[in-house]
XYZ file of C-alpha atoms in Angstrom:
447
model
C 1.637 23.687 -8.447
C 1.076 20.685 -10.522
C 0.792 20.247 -14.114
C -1.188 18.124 -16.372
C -4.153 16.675 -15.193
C -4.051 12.728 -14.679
C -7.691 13.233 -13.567
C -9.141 13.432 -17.053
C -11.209 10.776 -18.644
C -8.570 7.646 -18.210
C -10.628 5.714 -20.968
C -11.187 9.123 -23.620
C -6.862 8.933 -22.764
C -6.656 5.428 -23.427
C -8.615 5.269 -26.992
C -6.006 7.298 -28.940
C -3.127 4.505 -29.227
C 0.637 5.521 -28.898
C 2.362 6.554 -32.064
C 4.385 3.926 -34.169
C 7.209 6.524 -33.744
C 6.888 6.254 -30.077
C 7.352 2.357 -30.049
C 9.797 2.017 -32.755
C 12.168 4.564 -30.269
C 12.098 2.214 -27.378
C 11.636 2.783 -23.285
C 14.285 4.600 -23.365
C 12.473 7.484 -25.162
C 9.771 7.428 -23.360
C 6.189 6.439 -23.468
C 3.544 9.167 -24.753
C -0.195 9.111 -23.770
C -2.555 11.295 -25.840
C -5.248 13.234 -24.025
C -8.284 14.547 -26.230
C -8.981 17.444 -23.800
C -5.203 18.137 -23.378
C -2.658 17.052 -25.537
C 0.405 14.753 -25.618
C 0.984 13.987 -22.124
C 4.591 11.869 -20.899
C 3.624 9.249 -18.759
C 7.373 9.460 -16.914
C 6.935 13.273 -16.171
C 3.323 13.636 -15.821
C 2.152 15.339 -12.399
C -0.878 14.994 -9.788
C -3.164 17.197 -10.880
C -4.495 20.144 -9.065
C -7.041 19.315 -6.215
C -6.673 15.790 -6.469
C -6.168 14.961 -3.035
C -4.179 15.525 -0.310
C -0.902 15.001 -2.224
C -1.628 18.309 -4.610
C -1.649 20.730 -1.469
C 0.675 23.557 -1.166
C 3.740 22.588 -3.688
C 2.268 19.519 -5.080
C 3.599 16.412 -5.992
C 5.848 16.449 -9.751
C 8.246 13.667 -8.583
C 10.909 13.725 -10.949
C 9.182 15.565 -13.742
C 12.156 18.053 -14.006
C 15.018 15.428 -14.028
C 17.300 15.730 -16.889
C 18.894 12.638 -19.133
C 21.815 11.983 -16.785
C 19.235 11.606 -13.805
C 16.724 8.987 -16.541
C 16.792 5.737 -16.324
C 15.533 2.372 -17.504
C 16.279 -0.232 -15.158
C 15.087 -4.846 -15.089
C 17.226 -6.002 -12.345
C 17.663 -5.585 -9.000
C 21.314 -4.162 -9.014
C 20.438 -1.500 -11.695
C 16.903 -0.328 -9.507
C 20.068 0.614 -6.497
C 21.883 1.871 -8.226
C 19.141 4.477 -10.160
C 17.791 4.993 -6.884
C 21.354 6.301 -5.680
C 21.864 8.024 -2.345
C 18.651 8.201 -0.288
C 19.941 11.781 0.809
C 19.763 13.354 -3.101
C 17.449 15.637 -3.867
C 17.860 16.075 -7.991
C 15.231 15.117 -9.663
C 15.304 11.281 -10.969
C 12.973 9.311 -13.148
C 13.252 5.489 -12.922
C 11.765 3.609 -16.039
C 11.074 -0.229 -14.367
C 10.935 -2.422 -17.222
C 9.585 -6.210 -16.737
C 9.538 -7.888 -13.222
C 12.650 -7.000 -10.595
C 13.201 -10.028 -8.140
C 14.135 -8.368 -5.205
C 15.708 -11.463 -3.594
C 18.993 -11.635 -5.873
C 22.376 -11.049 -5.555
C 23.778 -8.010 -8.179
C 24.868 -11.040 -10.577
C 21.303 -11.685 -10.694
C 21.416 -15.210 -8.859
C 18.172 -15.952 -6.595
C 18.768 -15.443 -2.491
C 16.429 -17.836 -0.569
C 15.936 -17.438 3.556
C 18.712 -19.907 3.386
C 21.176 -17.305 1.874
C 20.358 -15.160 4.473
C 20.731 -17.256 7.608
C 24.191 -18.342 6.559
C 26.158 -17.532 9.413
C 24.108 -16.130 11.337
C 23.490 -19.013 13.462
C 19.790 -18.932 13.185
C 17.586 -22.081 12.479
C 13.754 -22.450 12.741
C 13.951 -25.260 14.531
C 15.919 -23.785 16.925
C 13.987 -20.586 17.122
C 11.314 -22.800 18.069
C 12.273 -24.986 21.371
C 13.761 -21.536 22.646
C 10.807 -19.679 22.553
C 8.134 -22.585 23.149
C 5.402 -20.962 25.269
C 5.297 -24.130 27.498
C 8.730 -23.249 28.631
C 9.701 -19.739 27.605
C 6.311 -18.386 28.804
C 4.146 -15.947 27.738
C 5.076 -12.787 29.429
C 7.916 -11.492 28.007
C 9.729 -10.671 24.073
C 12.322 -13.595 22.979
C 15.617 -12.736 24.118
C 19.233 -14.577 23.977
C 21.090 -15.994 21.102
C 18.188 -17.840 18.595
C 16.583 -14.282 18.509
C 19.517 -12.316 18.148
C 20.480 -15.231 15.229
C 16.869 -14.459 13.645
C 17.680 -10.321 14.011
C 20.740 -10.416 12.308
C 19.447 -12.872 9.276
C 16.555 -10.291 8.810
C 18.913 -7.803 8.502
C 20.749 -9.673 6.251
C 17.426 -10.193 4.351
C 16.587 -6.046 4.342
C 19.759 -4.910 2.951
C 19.087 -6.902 -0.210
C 15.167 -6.223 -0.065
C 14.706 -2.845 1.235
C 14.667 0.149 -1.860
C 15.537 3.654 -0.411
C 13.609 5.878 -2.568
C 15.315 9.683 -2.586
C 13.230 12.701 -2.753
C 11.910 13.770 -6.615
C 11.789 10.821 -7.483
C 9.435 9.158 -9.952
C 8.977 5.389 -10.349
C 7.124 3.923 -12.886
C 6.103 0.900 -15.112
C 7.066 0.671 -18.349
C 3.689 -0.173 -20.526
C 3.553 -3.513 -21.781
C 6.141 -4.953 -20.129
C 4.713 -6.513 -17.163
C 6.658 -4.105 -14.833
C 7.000 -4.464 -11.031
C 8.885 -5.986 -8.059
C 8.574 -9.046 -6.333
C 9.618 -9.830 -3.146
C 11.122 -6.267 -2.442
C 9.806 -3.220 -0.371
C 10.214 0.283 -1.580
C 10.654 2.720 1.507
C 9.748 6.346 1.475
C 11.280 7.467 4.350
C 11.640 11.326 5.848
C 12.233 12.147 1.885
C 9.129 14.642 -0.118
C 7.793 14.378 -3.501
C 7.655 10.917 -4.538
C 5.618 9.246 -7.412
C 4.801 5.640 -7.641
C 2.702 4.559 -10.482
C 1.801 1.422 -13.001
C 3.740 -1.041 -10.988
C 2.813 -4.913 -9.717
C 4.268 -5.511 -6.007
C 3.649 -8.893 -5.138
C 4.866 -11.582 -2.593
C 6.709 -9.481 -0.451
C 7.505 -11.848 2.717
C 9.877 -11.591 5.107
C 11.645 -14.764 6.165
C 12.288 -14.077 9.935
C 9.054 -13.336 11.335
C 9.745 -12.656 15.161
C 7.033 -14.676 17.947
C 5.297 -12.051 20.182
C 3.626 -14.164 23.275
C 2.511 -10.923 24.686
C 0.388 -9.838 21.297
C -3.124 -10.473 21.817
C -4.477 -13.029 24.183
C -2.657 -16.107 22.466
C 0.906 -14.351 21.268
C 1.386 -13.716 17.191
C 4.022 -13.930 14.442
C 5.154 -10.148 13.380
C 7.280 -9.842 10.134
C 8.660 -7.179 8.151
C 8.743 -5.001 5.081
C 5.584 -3.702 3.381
C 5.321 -3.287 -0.594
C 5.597 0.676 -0.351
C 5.872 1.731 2.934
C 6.208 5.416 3.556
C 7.575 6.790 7.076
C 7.300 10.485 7.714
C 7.454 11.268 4.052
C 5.389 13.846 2.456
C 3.909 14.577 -0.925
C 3.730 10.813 -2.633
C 1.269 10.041 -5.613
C 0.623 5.828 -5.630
C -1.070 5.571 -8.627
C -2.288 2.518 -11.036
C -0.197 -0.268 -9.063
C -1.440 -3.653 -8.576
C -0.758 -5.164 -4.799
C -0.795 -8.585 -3.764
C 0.659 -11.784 -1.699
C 0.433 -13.857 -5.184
C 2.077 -16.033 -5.373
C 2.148 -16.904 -1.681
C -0.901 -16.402 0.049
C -1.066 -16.853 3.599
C -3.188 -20.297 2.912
C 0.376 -22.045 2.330
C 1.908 -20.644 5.557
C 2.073 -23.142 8.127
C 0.935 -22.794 11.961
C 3.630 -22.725 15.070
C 2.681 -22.183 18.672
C -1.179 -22.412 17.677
C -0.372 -19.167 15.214
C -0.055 -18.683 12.029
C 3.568 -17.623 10.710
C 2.618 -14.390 9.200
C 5.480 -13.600 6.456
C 3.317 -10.534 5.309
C 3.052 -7.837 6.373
C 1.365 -4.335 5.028
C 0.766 -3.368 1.330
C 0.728 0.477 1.395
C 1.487 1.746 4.899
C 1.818 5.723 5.926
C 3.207 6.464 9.112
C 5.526 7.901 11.378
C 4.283 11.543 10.357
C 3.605 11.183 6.632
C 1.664 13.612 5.185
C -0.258 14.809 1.917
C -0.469 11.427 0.255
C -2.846 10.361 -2.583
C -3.953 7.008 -2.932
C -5.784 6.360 -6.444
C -6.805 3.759 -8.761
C -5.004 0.943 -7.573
C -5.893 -2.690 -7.049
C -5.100 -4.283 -3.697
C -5.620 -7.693 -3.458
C -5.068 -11.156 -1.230
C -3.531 -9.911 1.740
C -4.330 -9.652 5.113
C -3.135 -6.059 7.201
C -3.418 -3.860 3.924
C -3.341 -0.101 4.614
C -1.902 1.128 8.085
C -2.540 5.302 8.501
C -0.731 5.872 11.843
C 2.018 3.335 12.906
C 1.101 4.062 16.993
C -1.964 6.371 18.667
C 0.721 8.922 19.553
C 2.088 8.765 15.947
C 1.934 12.318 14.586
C -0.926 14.941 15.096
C -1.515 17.331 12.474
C -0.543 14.599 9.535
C -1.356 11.634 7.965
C -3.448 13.581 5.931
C -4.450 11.333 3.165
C -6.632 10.836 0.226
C -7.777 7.271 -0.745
C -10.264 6.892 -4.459
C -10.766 5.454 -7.293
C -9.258 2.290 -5.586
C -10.243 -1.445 -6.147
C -10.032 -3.832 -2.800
C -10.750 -7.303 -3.520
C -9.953 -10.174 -0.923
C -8.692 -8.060 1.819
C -9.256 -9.019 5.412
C -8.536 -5.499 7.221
C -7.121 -2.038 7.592
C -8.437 -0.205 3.857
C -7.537 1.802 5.799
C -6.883 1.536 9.515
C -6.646 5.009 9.919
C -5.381 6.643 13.587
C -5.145 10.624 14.230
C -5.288 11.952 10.566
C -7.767 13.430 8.339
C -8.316 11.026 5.790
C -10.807 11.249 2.581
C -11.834 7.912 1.417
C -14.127 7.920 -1.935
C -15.268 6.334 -5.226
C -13.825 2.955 -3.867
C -15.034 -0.236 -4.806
C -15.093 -2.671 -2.412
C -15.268 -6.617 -3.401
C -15.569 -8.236 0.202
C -16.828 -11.312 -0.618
C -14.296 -14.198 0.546
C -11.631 -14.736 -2.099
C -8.247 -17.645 -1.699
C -9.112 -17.794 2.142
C -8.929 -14.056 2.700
C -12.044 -13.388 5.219
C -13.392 -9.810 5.968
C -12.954 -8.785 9.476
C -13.611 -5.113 8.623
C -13.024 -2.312 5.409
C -12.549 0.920 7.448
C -11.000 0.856 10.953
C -11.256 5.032 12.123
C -9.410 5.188 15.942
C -6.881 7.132 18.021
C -9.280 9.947 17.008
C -9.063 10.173 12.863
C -11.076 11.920 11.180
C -12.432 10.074 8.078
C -14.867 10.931 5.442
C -16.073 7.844 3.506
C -17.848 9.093 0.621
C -19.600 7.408 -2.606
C -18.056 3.789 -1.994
C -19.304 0.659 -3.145
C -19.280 -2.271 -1.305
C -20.184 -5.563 -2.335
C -21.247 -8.460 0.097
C -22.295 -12.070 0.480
C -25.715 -12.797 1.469
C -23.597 -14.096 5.061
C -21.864 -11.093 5.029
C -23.093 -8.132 8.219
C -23.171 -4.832 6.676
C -22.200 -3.886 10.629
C -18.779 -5.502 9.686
C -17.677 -3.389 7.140
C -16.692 -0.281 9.675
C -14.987 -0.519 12.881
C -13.643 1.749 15.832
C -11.690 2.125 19.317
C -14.971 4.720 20.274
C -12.576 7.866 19.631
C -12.537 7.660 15.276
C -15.138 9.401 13.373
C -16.263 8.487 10.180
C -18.907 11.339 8.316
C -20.067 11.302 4.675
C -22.878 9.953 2.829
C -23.836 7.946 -0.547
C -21.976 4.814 0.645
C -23.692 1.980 -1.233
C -23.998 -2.140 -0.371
C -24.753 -3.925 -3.222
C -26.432 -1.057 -4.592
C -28.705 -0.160 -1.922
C -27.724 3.331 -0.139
C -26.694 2.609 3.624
C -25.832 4.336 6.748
C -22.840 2.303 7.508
C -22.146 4.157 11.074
C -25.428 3.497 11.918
C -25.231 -0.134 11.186
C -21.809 -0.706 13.515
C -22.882 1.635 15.809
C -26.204 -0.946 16.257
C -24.032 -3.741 17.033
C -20.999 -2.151 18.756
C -20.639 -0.753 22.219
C -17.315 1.321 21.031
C -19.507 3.976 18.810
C -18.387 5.584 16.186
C -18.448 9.293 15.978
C -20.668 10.718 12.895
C -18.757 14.494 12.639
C -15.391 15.214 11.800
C -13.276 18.745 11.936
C -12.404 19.155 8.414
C -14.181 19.366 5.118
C -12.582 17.942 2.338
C -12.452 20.570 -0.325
C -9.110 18.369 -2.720
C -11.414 16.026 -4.413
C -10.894 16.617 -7.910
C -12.570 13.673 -10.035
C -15.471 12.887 -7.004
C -18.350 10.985 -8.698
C -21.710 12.018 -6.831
C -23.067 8.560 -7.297
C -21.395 5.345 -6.565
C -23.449 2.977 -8.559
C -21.341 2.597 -12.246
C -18.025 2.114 -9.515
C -17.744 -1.670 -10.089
C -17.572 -2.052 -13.806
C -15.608 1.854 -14.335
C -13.309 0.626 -11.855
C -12.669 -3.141 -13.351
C -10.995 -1.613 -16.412
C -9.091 1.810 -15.115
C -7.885 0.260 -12.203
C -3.948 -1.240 -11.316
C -1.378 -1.222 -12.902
C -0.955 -1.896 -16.724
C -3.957 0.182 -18.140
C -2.010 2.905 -18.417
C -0.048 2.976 -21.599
């Protein structure tokens, strides 16, 4: 079972500084956190505490807590993350120290890739992409097929080897204080592996350069890219905690418009599908992006999973899916929600429960604009429930359900088949959420 609560006052933690000793000994030593209630606590081996969340069921999640010195590392470039991470098919405990910002897109002499780099010799070209697959001449019935999209295939490929971070089982990854720590550009995938940890790092403009034209999505066809920040597909037991997520610095403002569509080169922030299970989700900021948080990559994903807790989280500029949640049982509390409009990211919903999840949303905050309908903030396929209570808008208490419901003729259901009872750290009231939040949130408070 896990160890050493994280769940304890994060601000009584933060007031007793780390030792001169400490600093003076470098990363490589390792950064120490004091707790008043409980000690010296490591910030590389630290655990999920007990009951908090879905991740600290049955084994728990330690990550790499037991890893030895051989299996510790401090890594700042691209070629020294690989090879840290090692095989994806290990299973001895690892700890990876990230120190400063890893640009994903470089080669392993550290030279910047552009989408240029990776459509060398492939044969691919926009421009050509384009006149194949014009919908005035291709049509709008079928997927692009034939050499231009078999050129764009192979320079995405081209584009994920280099981007794409297979993270091994017991594993933890995490930010070295102070240093700005994260990875740009890059995705890290936790795939079929258990007992991952992810905490105090910035992901940020992760964009795929190949987006592929779907004419049959939706009534007027859409651009579909590639590679979330963390993505994790049928892995089990993963902690994200205190990361910061966003498309800075390339919002989707600056992407242009082909076919009448925009040319989406994002695509999720934290997605958990294909069968994941026990994941916590806390105290991390996501922010301007579109598709955020996918629970449940199809409705016949995986039933029985995708058991996940979301809190303590700040969303700020997000247009959908926090979450879109299909199948699972899902706890969602203590969030803060910032909905107003922010760098042309527009609120089409916060919660999205279908393909029958069961979600409990639970002493959130929401903030809106006067324009802003409270029977926006929810949404459904009519076969999601969403239960709980002590949801507040702007302060004001408000059956959130009820307000969708209202307005919707696809109703959402109001009891679920589960009880959350993993919920260490739940705050009964949700009104001191927006300023606690705004200073324990994301990563680079912890130190």
């Amino acid at each position: 079972m896990a160890s050493a609560s994280h769940r304890r006052s994060l601000r009584r933690r933060r007031t007793l500084a780390v030792s001169a000793a400490v600093v003076a000994a470098g990363v490589g030593a390792g950064v120490v956190v004091m707790n008043a209630s409980a000690g010296t606590v490591d910030l590389y081996h630290q655990t999920l505490a007990a009951k908090d969340g879905w991740a600290s069921s049955g084994s728990g999640t330690t990550g790499g807590a037991k890893a030895d010195a051989a299996h510790t590392f401090t890594v700042s470039t691209r070629a020294q993350l690989v090879k840290a991470l090692g095989s994806v098919t290990a299973t001895t405990p690892r700890i990876i120290k990230i120190k400063g910002t890893i640009d994903a897109n470089t080669d392993n002499s550290g030279k910047k890739l552009t989408c240029a780099d990776y459509a060398s010799g492939t044969g691919y070209s926009l421009a050509s992409y384009l006149k194949a697959f014009n919908p005035s001449t291709y049509g709008r019935s079928k997927l692009p097929s034939g050499t231009q999209e078999k050129a764009r295939a192979a320079a995405q490929t081209k584009q994920a080897k280099n981007v794409v971070f297979k993270v091994p089982a017991n594993t933890s990854i995490v930010g070295v204080p102070g240093t700005k720590a994260g990875i740009t550009g890059g995705m890290l995938q936790i795939q079929k592996v258990d007992n991952v940890i992810v905490r105090n790092l910035t992901f940020s403009a992760t964009q795929d350069c190949f987006p592929q034209w779907d004419p049959t999505d939706g009534d007027k066809g859409n651009w579909n890219s590639q590679y979330d920040a963390v993505t994790l597909r049928g892995a089990t037991h993963v902690w994200a905690d205190h990361n910061t997520f966003t498309d800075a610095p390339g919002l989707d403002t600056a992407d242009p418009t082909y076919y009448g569509r925009q040319y989406q080169i994002h695509d999720g922030e934290l997605d958990i599908t294909k069968g994941s299970d026990l994941v916590t989700v806390e105290r991390n900021r996501f922010t301007n992006h579109d598709k955020t948080m996918l629970i449940g990559s199809s409705d016949s994903d995986s039933t029985g999973k995708l058991r996940v807790s979301i809190h303590h989280n700040v969303w700020k500029g997000i247009v959908q899916r926090a979450p879109l949640a299909r199948l699972g049982q899902i706890h969602v509390y203590n969030n803060f929600y910032d909905v107003t409009a922010l760098n042309g990211y527009d609120l089409q919903y916060s919660i999205n429960s279908r393909a029958g999840a069961q979600v409990v949303a639970q002493d959130n905050f929401w903030k809106t604009s006067a324009s802003q309908k409270v029977s926006k903030l929810f949404s459904g396929d009519g076969t999601g429930s969403i239960a709980g209570s002590g949801n507040l808008v702007n302060g004001t208490v408000t059956n959130l359900v009820a307000a969708y419901n209202a307005s919707s003729s696809k109703k959402i259901k109001t009891t679920v088949n589960w009880t959350p009872t993993l919920k260490a750290g739940l705050e009964t009231s949700a009104r001191n959420l927006p300023a606690e939040l705004a200073k324990t949130t994301g990563a680079g408070v912890l130190s």
